[in-house]
Amino acid sequence: MTIRTIPMFDYAEILGRTLAPETLLETLRAYGYFYLSGLDAAVPPRLFKSLKENAETFFASPMGAKLEYYIGHSSNHRGYVPTSEKGAYSDETARVYEAFDIGHDVAWPGARDGRDYRLIGPNRYPTHVPGMAETLEAYYAANFRIGTQILRLIARGSRLAEDHFDRYTTRPASQLRMIHYLPNDVVVGADDVSMGAHTDYELFTIIHQASPGLAAFDRKTQTWGAMPVFKNTLLVLAGDMLEFLTGGVVRALLHRVVSTGEERYSFPFFMNLDFETEVSILPVYGKSEQRVVVGQHLLGRLCRDFPYLRARIDEGRWRIDFDLQGQEFQIPGQERRAQS
Ligand SMILES: O=C(O)CCC(=O)C(=O)O
Ligand SMILES: [Fe+2]
């Protein structure tokens, strides 16, 4: 038997500034994740509860009602994602999840600097689920506040002013997903997954899992380990942008969702910078000419995940002025793993 230490911080340590920024960064470096407890003031237990209740009600509604909010009919990538919207993951044995996606809710401001991502704009909510808009907006705002606190610690730990990133999170490319894994009878083995192995595309992901299923890859032992679920806690996973900013000191956590046949709900919030933010390695981690634009990296990745987006771009309905395939970034001294 292996005994595993689980990194867990109390959110009060972050708000009260008793958690050293170096400790947070060292934890992300060593584990790629940490749990956050003590969230009652930041995310009241009744908000977690109504989030799940809204998800249950929405996903239980007739397919016709859900498809009225189909993401493929949205002009800014918001709404319902059916199980058929299958991404290019060769290890997804049984894709049995559906989702509902929202983002930063803002009136469409039009293209800026000629960069027209079409991922920006207002959210769209089903009118037949009472309270869903209020709950999701409140949950999004709570996660964004928590994400901002974590990002400020990361800034301090990287020898930057605490508010360094604040100016880049005015219209963040941060999405929130409600995910519903359907109960199913597909016979599975220990390695069968319903969401294929991937890293998340943003700075970090703040996940609330209602039940187990998430597994993370431990680079040291080269094994997959289950991520336990603790009531009213959040799990924070390092993503691609943090790996890029830290020059690979913090690696994005490779993770996947194992098939169990059981119904499951999960709510990831992907903390990101503004779409047009051009990022480079932070000075304390080294020097490189390489630049990545947050929205371009995100869109490049989303095109792998969403056939409807690929079709729109391939058919010229969404014109983009950059190379979608060229969004793979290189970390100096590290070979980029092959994406499945
Ligand atoms: O279902 C989960 O717990 C994780 C979902 C996930 O990894 C994702 O949406 O990127
Ligand atoms: Fe993920």
GROMACS .gro file of N, CA, C and O in nm, residues 55-160:
model
  424
   55ALA      N    1  -2.803   2.151  -1.197
   55ALA     CA    2  -2.748   2.058  -1.296
   55ALA      C    3  -2.842   1.939  -1.313
   55ALA      O    4  -2.874   1.898  -1.425
   56GLU      N    5  -2.890   1.885  -1.201
   56GLU     CA    6  -2.981   1.769  -1.207
   56GLU      C    7  -3.107   1.805  -1.287
   56GLU      O    8  -3.150   1.730  -1.373
   57THR      N    9  -3.163   1.921  -1.256
   57THR     CA   10  -3.287   1.961  -1.323
   57THR      C   11  -3.262   1.985  -1.472
   57THR      O   12  -3.336   1.936  -1.557
   58PHE      N   13  -3.157   2.059  -1.502
   58PHE     CA   14  -3.133   2.089  -1.644
   58PHE      C   15  -3.105   1.962  -1.724
   58PHE      O   16  -3.167   1.939  -1.829
   59PHE      N   17  -3.014   1.878  -1.676
   59PHE     CA   18  -2.977   1.760  -1.756
   59PHE      C   19  -3.090   1.658  -1.763
   59PHE      O   20  -3.093   1.577  -1.855
   60ALA      N   21  -3.183   1.663  -1.666
   60ALA     CA   22  -3.297   1.570  -1.671
   60ALA      C   23  -3.406   1.620  -1.766
   60ALA      O   24  -3.502   1.549  -1.793
   61SER      N   25  -3.395   1.741  -1.817
   61SER     CA   26  -3.502   1.791  -1.904
   61SER      C   27  -3.495   1.724  -2.041
   61SER      O   28  -3.391   1.669  -2.080
   62PRO      N   29  -3.605   1.727  -2.117
   62PRO     CA   30  -3.609   1.657  -2.246
   62PRO      C   31  -3.499   1.708  -2.340
   62PRO      O   32  -3.463   1.826  -2.335
   63MET      N   33  -3.448   1.619  -2.423
   63MET     CA   34  -3.338   1.654  -2.514
   63MET      C   35  -3.373   1.776  -2.598
   63MET      O   36  -3.289   1.864  -2.620
   64GLY      N   37  -3.498   1.785  -2.641
   64GLY     CA   38  -3.540   1.898  -2.724
   64GLY      C   39  -3.519   2.030  -2.651
   64GLY      O   40  -3.472   2.129  -2.710
   65ALA      N   41  -3.550   2.031  -2.521
   65ALA     CA   42  -3.536   2.154  -2.441
   65ALA      C   43  -3.388   2.189  -2.425
   65ALA      O   44  -3.349   2.306  -2.429
   66LYS      N   45  -3.304   2.086  -2.408
   66LYS     CA   46  -3.160   2.111  -2.391
   66LYS      C   47  -3.100   2.162  -2.521
   66LYS      O   48  -3.019   2.254  -2.523
   67LEU      N   49  -3.146   2.101  -2.632
   67LEU     CA   50  -3.087   2.137  -2.762
   67LEU      C   51  -3.124   2.279  -2.808
   67LEU      O   52  -3.061   2.334  -2.896
   68GLU      N   53  -3.226   2.336  -2.744
   68GLU     CA   54  -3.255   2.477  -2.774
   68GLU      C   55  -3.138   2.566  -2.736
   68GLU      O   56  -3.125   2.678  -2.782
   69TYR      N   57  -3.054   2.513  -2.646
   69TYR     CA   58  -2.938   2.590  -2.600
   69TYR      C   59  -2.808   2.530  -2.652
   69TYR      O   60  -2.701   2.551  -2.596
   70TYR      N   61  -2.818   2.452  -2.760
   70TYR     CA   62  -2.700   2.383  -2.818
   70TYR      C   63  -2.587   2.483  -2.845
   70TYR      O   64  -2.608   2.588  -2.907
   71ILE      N   65  -2.469   2.449  -2.798
   71ILE     CA   66  -2.353   2.538  -2.811
   71ILE      C   67  -2.323   2.568  -2.958
   71ILE      O   68  -2.275   2.677  -2.991
   72GLY      N   69  -2.355   2.472  -3.045
   72GLY     CA   70  -2.330   2.490  -3.188
   72GLY      C   71  -2.421   2.595  -3.252
   72GLY      O   72  -2.401   2.633  -3.366
   73HIS      N   73  -2.521   2.642  -3.177
   73HIS     CA   74  -2.605   2.752  -3.228
   73HIS      C   75  -2.567   2.885  -3.164
   73HIS      O   76  -2.627   2.987  -3.192
   74SER      N   77  -2.469   2.880  -3.074
   74SER     CA   78  -2.429   3.003  -3.004
   74SER      C   79  -2.326   3.078  -3.088
   74SER      O   80  -2.245   3.017  -3.157
   75SER      N   81  -2.330   3.210  -3.081
   75SER     CA   82  -2.231   3.286  -3.157
   75SER      C   83  -2.105   3.309  -3.075
   75SER      O   84  -2.007   3.363  -3.124
   76ASN      N   85  -2.105   3.268  -2.949
   76ASN     CA   86  -1.986   3.290  -2.866
   76ASN      C   87  -1.954   3.171  -2.774
   76ASN      O   88  -1.909   3.190  -2.662
   77HIS      N   89  -1.981   3.050  -2.822
   77HIS     CA   90  -1.940   2.929  -2.753
   77HIS      C   91  -2.000   2.916  -2.612
   77HIS      O   92  -1.929   2.895  -2.514
   78ARG      N   93  -2.129   2.931  -2.603
   78ARG     CA   94  -2.197   2.914  -2.474
   78ARG      C   95  -2.313   2.817  -2.493
   78ARG      O   96  -2.380   2.822  -2.597
   79GLY      N   97  -2.338   2.735  -2.392
   79GLY     CA   98  -2.458   2.655  -2.394
   79GLY      C   99  -2.437   2.506  -2.377
   79GLY      O  100  -2.336   2.461  -2.322
   80TYR      N  101  -2.534   2.431  -2.428
   80TYR     CA  102  -2.542   2.286  -2.404
   80TYR      C  103  -2.452   2.208  -2.499
   80TYR      O  104  -2.454   2.230  -2.620
   81VAL      N  105  -2.376   2.115  -2.442
   81VAL     CA  106  -2.284   2.031  -2.519
   81VAL      C  107  -2.333   1.886  -2.509
   81VAL      O  108  -2.319   1.823  -2.404
   82PRO      N  109  -2.395   1.832  -2.615
   82PRO     CA  110  -2.446   1.694  -2.607
   82PRO      C  111  -2.332   1.591  -2.612
   82PRO      O  112  -2.219   1.625  -2.648
   83THR      N  113  -2.363   1.468  -2.580
   83THR     CA  114  -2.260   1.363  -2.579
   83THR      C  115  -2.200   1.344  -2.720
   83THR      O  116  -2.087   1.300  -2.732
   84SER      N  117  -2.276   1.381  -2.822
   84SER     CA  118  -2.228   1.360  -2.959
   84SER      C  119  -2.117   1.458  -2.999
   84SER      O  120  -2.049   1.437  -3.098
   85GLU      N  121  -2.097   1.563  -2.921
   85GLU     CA  122  -1.996   1.664  -2.954
   85GLU      C  123  -1.860   1.611  -2.906
   85GLU      O  124  -1.799   1.663  -2.812
   86LYS      N  125  -1.812   1.507  -2.972
   86LYS     CA  126  -1.697   1.431  -2.920
   86LYS      C  127  -1.565   1.485  -2.973
   86LYS      O  128  -1.549   1.500  -3.093
   87GLY      N  129  -1.474   1.512  -2.882
   87GLY     CA  130  -1.343   1.563  -2.919
   87GLY      C  131  -1.251   1.453  -2.970
   87GLY      O  132  -1.285   1.334  -2.965
   88ALA      N  133  -1.131   1.493  -3.016
   88ALA     CA  134  -1.036   1.398  -3.073
   88ALA      C  135  -0.949   1.335  -2.964
   88ALA      O  136  -0.834   1.373  -2.947
   89TYR      N  137  -1.005   1.244  -2.887
   89TYR     CA  138  -0.932   1.175  -2.781
   89TYR      C  139  -0.939   1.025  -2.807
   89TYR      O  140  -1.047   0.966  -2.796
   90SER      N  141  -0.824   0.967  -2.839
   90SER     CA  142  -0.827   0.825  -2.877
   90SER      C  143  -0.855   0.735  -2.757
   90SER      O  144  -0.899   0.622  -2.772
   91ASP      N  145  -0.829   0.784  -2.636
   91ASP     CA  146  -0.849   0.698  -2.519
   91ASP      C  147  -0.989   0.709  -2.458
   91ASP      O  148  -1.017   0.645  -2.358
   92GLU      N  149  -1.076   0.786  -2.520
   92GLU     CA  150  -1.211   0.796  -2.466
   92GLU      C  151  -1.291   0.675  -2.509
   92GLU      O  152  -1.347   0.672  -2.620
   93THR      N  153  -1.300   0.574  -2.422
   93THR     CA  154  -1.366   0.449  -2.462
   93THR      C  155  -1.516   0.468  -2.475
   93THR      O  156  -1.577   0.420  -2.569
   94ALA      N  157  -1.573   0.534  -2.378
   94ALA     CA  158  -1.717   0.559  -2.385
   94ALA      C  159  -1.741   0.703  -2.344
   94ALA      O  160  -1.739   0.734  -2.225
   95ARG      N  161  -1.759   0.788  -2.442
   95ARG     CA  162  -1.785   0.928  -2.408
   95ARG      C  163  -1.929   0.939  -2.364
   95ARG      O  164  -2.021   0.932  -2.445
   96VAL      N  165  -1.948   0.950  -2.236
   96VAL     CA  166  -2.085   0.949  -2.184
   96VAL      C  167  -2.113   1.074  -2.101
   96VAL      O  168  -2.180   1.067  -2.001
   97TYR      N  169  -2.056   1.186  -2.143
   97TYR     CA  170  -2.091   1.306  -2.067
   97TYR      C  171  -2.151   1.414  -2.155
   97TYR      O  172  -2.122   1.422  -2.274
   98GLU      N  173  -2.234   1.493  -2.092
   98GLU     CA  174  -2.290   1.612  -2.154
   98GLU      C  175  -2.252   1.729  -2.064
   98GLU      O  176  -2.213   1.709  -1.949
   99ALA      N  177  -2.259   1.850  -2.116
   99ALA     CA  178  -2.212   1.964  -2.037
   99ALA      C  179  -2.293   2.088  -2.069
   99ALA      O  180  -2.369   2.092  -2.168
  100PHE      N  181  -2.277   2.188  -1.984
  100PHE     CA  182  -2.336   2.320  -2.011
  100PHE      C  183  -2.228   2.422  -1.980
  100PHE      O  184  -2.172   2.423  -1.870
  101ASP      N  185  -2.196   2.506  -2.078
  101ASP     CA  186  -2.081   2.597  -2.065
  101ASP      C  187  -2.123   2.743  -2.057
  101ASP      O  188  -2.203   2.789  -2.138
  102ILE      N  189  -2.063   2.812  -1.962
  102ILE     CA  190  -2.080   2.957  -1.958
  102ILE      C  191  -1.942   3.022  -1.951
  102ILE      O  192  -1.840   2.953  -1.936
  103GLY      N  193  -1.940   3.155  -1.961
  103GLY     CA  194  -1.813   3.227  -1.951
  103GLY      C  195  -1.837   3.360  -1.883
  103GLY      O  196  -1.939   3.381  -1.818
  104HIS      N  197  -1.742   3.450  -1.902
  104HIS     CA  198  -1.757   3.585  -1.848
  104HIS      C  199  -1.870   3.653  -1.926
  104HIS      O  200  -1.865   3.661  -2.048
  105ASP      N  201  -1.969   3.698  -1.853
  105ASP     CA  202  -2.091   3.749  -1.916
  105ASP      C  203  -2.074   3.897  -1.948
  105ASP      O  204  -2.065   3.981  -1.859
  106VAL      N  205  -2.068   3.928  -2.076
  106VAL     CA  206  -2.042   4.067  -2.114
  106VAL      C  207  -2.112   4.094  -2.247
  106VAL      O  208  -2.125   4.003  -2.331
  107ALA      N  209  -2.158   4.219  -2.265
  107ALA     CA  210  -2.217   4.253  -2.395
  107ALA      C  211  -2.106   4.241  -2.499
  107ALA      O  212  -1.990   4.271  -2.471
  108TRP      N  213  -2.139   4.195  -2.620
  108TRP     CA  214  -2.037   4.172  -2.724
  108TRP      C  215  -1.967   4.304  -2.758
  108TRP      O  216  -2.029   4.398  -2.808
  109PRO      N  217  -1.839   4.314  -2.727
  109PRO     CA  218  -1.772   4.442  -2.748
  109PRO      C  219  -1.714   4.459  -2.887
  109PRO      O  220  -1.659   4.563  -2.918
  110GLY      N  221  -1.728   4.358  -2.973
  110GLY     CA  222  -1.671   4.367  -3.108
  110GLY      C  223  -1.523   4.332  -3.105
  110GLY      O  224  -1.464   4.313  -2.999
  111ALA      N  225  -1.468   4.323  -3.225
  111ALA     CA  226  -1.328   4.283  -3.237
  111ALA      C  227  -1.237   4.391  -3.179
  111ALA      O  228  -1.266   4.509  -3.188
  112ARG      N  229  -1.129   4.346  -3.117
  112ARG     CA  230  -1.029   4.439  -3.065
  112ARG      C  231  -0.897   4.406  -3.130
  112ARG      O  232  -0.861   4.290  -3.138
  113ASP      N  233  -0.825   4.503  -3.173
  113ASP     CA  234  -0.693   4.482  -3.231
  113ASP      C  235  -0.699   4.382  -3.345
  113ASP      O  236  -0.604   4.304  -3.363
  114GLY      N  237  -0.808   4.376  -3.415
  114GLY     CA  238  -0.820   4.280  -3.524
  114GLY      C  239  -0.829   4.136  -3.478
  114GLY      O  240  -0.829   4.044  -3.559
  115ARG      N  241  -0.839   4.113  -3.348
  115ARG     CA  242  -0.845   3.975  -3.299
  115ARG      C  243  -0.989   3.945  -3.259
  115ARG      O  244  -1.035   3.986  -3.153
  116ASP      N  245  -1.053   3.874  -3.345
  116ASP     CA  246  -1.195   3.853  -3.330
  116ASP      C  247  -1.221   3.709  -3.287
  116ASP      O  248  -1.245   3.623  -3.368
  117TYR      N  249  -1.215   3.682  -3.158
  117TYR     CA  250  -1.220   3.542  -3.114
  117TYR      C  251  -1.358   3.481  -3.114
  117TYR      O  252  -1.373   3.361  -3.110
  118ARG      N  253  -1.462   3.564  -3.108
  118ARG     CA  254  -1.600   3.516  -3.105
  118ARG      C  255  -1.627   3.422  -2.988
  118ARG      O  256  -1.718   3.341  -2.993
  119LEU      N  257  -1.542   3.426  -2.890
  119LEU     CA  258  -1.566   3.343  -2.771
  119LEU      C  259  -1.616   3.433  -2.658
  119LEU      O  260  -1.641   3.389  -2.548
  120ILE      N  261  -1.626   3.561  -2.688
  120ILE     CA  262  -1.661   3.661  -2.587
  120ILE      C  263  -1.808   3.698  -2.606
  120ILE      O  264  -1.858   3.698  -2.718
  121GLY      N  265  -1.876   3.732  -2.498
  121GLY     CA  266  -2.014   3.776  -2.513
  121GLY      C  267  -2.101   3.732  -2.397
  121GLY      O  268  -2.050   3.688  -2.293
  122PRO      N  269  -2.231   3.741  -2.415
  122PRO     CA  270  -2.321   3.709  -2.304
  122PRO      C  271  -2.345   3.559  -2.286
  122PRO      O  272  -2.332   3.482  -2.382
  123ASN      N  273  -2.381   3.518  -2.166
  123ASN     CA  274  -2.424   3.381  -2.140
  123ASN      C  275  -2.570   3.367  -2.182
  123ASN      O  276  -2.642   3.465  -2.194
  124ARG      N  277  -2.609   3.241  -2.198
  124ARG     CA  278  -2.748   3.213  -2.235
  124ARG      C  279  -2.799   3.103  -2.143
  124ARG      O  280  -2.734   2.999  -2.131
  125TYR      N  281  -2.909   3.129  -2.078
  125TYR     CA  282  -2.959   3.034  -1.979
  125TYR      C  283  -3.097   2.980  -2.015
  125TYR      O  284  -3.181   3.056  -2.062
  126PRO      N  285  -3.117   2.852  -1.984
  126PRO     CA  286  -3.250   2.794  -2.006
  126PRO      C  287  -3.352   2.862  -1.916
  126PRO      O  288  -3.328   2.874  -1.795
  127THR      N  289  -3.461   2.904  -1.973
  127THR     CA  290  -3.562   2.972  -1.893
  127THR      C  291  -3.645   2.872  -1.812
  127THR      O  292  -3.711   2.910  -1.717
  128HIS      N  293  -3.638   2.742  -1.853
  128HIS     CA  294  -3.724   2.645  -1.783
  128HIS      C  295  -3.661   2.590  -1.655
  128HIS      O  296  -3.722   2.507  -1.588
  129VAL      N  297  -3.541   2.633  -1.620
  129VAL     CA  298  -3.481   2.588  -1.493
  129VAL      C  299  -3.475   2.709  -1.399
  129VAL      O  300  -3.388   2.796  -1.414
  130PRO      N  301  -3.566   2.713  -1.302
  130PRO     CA  302  -3.572   2.832  -1.217
  130PRO      C  303  -3.443   2.851  -1.139
  130PRO      O  304  -3.389   2.757  -1.082
  131GLY      N  305  -3.390   2.970  -1.141
  131GLY     CA  306  -3.273   3.003  -1.059
  131GLY      C  307  -3.139   2.964  -1.120
  131GLY      O  308  -3.033   2.991  -1.062
  132MET      N  309  -3.139   2.899  -1.238
  132MET     CA  310  -3.011   2.851  -1.293
  132MET      C  311  -2.917   2.967  -1.327
  132MET      O  312  -2.796   2.960  -1.299
  133ALA      N  313  -2.971   3.073  -1.384
  133ALA     CA  314  -2.886   3.186  -1.422
  133ALA      C  315  -2.822   3.247  -1.296
  133ALA      O  316  -2.700   3.269  -1.292
  134GLU      N  317  -2.902   3.270  -1.194
  134GLU     CA  318  -2.852   3.333  -1.072
  134GLU      C  319  -2.747   3.244  -1.006
  134GLU      O  320  -2.641   3.290  -0.962
  135THR      N  321  -2.775   3.113  -1.000
  135THR     CA  322  -2.682   3.020  -0.935
  135THR      C  323  -2.549   3.015  -1.009
  135THR      O  324  -2.442   3.026  -0.949
  136LEU      N  325  -2.556   2.999  -1.141
  136LEU     CA  326  -2.431   2.986  -1.217
  136LEU      C  327  -2.352   3.116  -1.215
  136LEU      O  328  -2.229   3.114  -1.205
  137GLU      N  329  -2.421   3.229  -1.224
  137GLU     CA  330  -2.348   3.357  -1.218
  137GLU      C  331  -2.282   3.374  -1.081
  137GLU      O  332  -2.169   3.420  -1.071
  138ALA      N  333  -2.354   3.337  -0.975
  138ALA     CA  334  -2.298   3.350  -0.839
  138ALA      C  335  -2.178   3.255  -0.823
  138ALA      O  336  -2.075   3.291  -0.764
  139TYR      N  337  -2.192   3.135  -0.878
  139TYR     CA  338  -2.083   3.037  -0.864
  139TYR      C  339  -1.961   3.080  -0.946
  139TYR      O  340  -1.847   3.067  -0.903
  140TYR      N  341  -1.987   3.132  -1.065
  140TYR     CA  342  -1.878   3.183  -1.149
  140TYR      C  343  -1.804   3.296  -1.075
  140TYR      O  344  -1.680   3.296  -1.066
  141ALA      N  345  -1.881   3.390  -1.019
  141ALA     CA  346  -1.820   3.505  -0.950
  141ALA      C  347  -1.738   3.458  -0.830
  141ALA      O  348  -1.626   3.509  -0.806
  142ALA      N  349  -1.789   3.360  -0.756
  142ALA     CA  350  -1.717   3.311  -0.638
  142ALA      C  351  -1.585   3.246  -0.679
  142ALA      O  352  -1.480   3.269  -0.619
  143ASN      N  353  -1.590   3.168  -0.787
  143ASN     CA  354  -1.467   3.102  -0.834
  143ASN      C  355  -1.367   3.204  -0.887
  143ASN      O  356  -1.246   3.189  -0.870
  144PHE      N  357  -1.419   3.307  -0.953
  144PHE     CA  358  -1.329   3.409  -1.005
  144PHE      C  359  -1.260   3.483  -0.890
  144PHE      O  360  -1.140   3.513  -0.898
  145ARG      N  361  -1.334   3.507  -0.782
  145ARG     CA  362  -1.271   3.573  -0.665
  145ARG      C  363  -1.164   3.484  -0.605
  145ARG      O  364  -1.054   3.530  -0.572
  146ILE      N  365  -1.193   3.356  -0.592
  146ILE     CA  366  -1.095   3.263  -0.536
  146ILE      C  367  -0.974   3.255  -0.630
  146ILE      O  368  -0.858   3.259  -0.586
  147GLY      N  369  -1.002   3.245  -0.759
  147GLY     CA  370  -0.895   3.237  -0.859
  147GLY      C  371  -0.805   3.361  -0.854
  147GLY      O  372  -0.683   3.350  -0.867
  148THR      N  373  -0.866   3.476  -0.832
  148THR     CA  374  -0.789   3.600  -0.825
  148THR      C  375  -0.695   3.597  -0.704
  148THR      O  376  -0.578   3.638  -0.714
  149GLN      N  377  -0.744   3.546  -0.592
  149GLN     CA  378  -0.658   3.537  -0.472
  149GLN      C  379  -0.541   3.443  -0.497
  149GLN      O  380  -0.427   3.471  -0.458
  150ILE      N  381  -0.569   3.330  -0.563
  150ILE     CA  382  -0.461   3.234  -0.592
  150ILE      C  383  -0.360   3.297  -0.687
  150ILE      O  384  -0.238   3.285  -0.670
  151LEU      N  385  -0.411   3.368  -0.785
  151LEU     CA  386  -0.323   3.430  -0.884
  151LEU      C  387  -0.235   3.538  -0.819
  151LEU      O  388  -0.118   3.554  -0.855
  152ARG      N  389  -0.291   3.608  -0.722
  152ARG     CA  390  -0.210   3.709  -0.651
  152ARG      C  391  -0.097   3.643  -0.573
  152ARG      O  392   0.014   3.696  -0.567
  153LEU      N  393  -0.126   3.526  -0.516
  153LEU     CA  394  -0.019   3.453  -0.446
  153LEU      C  395   0.088   3.406  -0.545
  153LEU      O  396   0.208   3.412  -0.517
  154ILE      N  397   0.043   3.360  -0.661
  154ILE     CA  398   0.138   3.315  -0.763
  154ILE      C  399   0.224   3.434  -0.807
  154ILE      O  400   0.346   3.420  -0.824
  155ALA      N  401   0.163   3.552  -0.821
  155ALA     CA  402   0.239   3.671  -0.858
  155ALA      C  403   0.344   3.702  -0.752
  155ALA      O  404   0.463   3.720  -0.783
  156ARG      N  405   0.303   3.702  -0.625
  156ARG     CA  406   0.400   3.732  -0.518
  156ARG      C  407   0.513   3.629  -0.516
  156ARG      O  408   0.630   3.663  -0.501
  157GLY      N  409   0.475   3.503  -0.534
  157GLY     CA  410   0.575   3.396  -0.533
  157GLY      C  411   0.667   3.402  -0.654
  157GLY      O  412   0.773   3.339  -0.656
  158SER      N  413   0.629   3.479  -0.755
  158SER     CA  414   0.711   3.491  -0.876
  158SER      C  415   0.778   3.629  -0.881
  158SER      O  416   0.815   3.676  -0.988
  159ARG      N  417   0.788   3.692  -0.762
  159ARG     CA  418   0.854   3.823  -0.746
  159ARG      C  419   0.792   3.933  -0.832
  159ARG      O  420   0.862   4.016  -0.889
  160LEU      N  421   0.661   3.930  -0.842
  160LEU     CA  422   0.589   4.036  -0.913
  160LEU      C  423   0.499   4.106  -0.810
  160LEU      O  424   0.474   4.051  -0.702
   0.00000   0.00000   0.00000
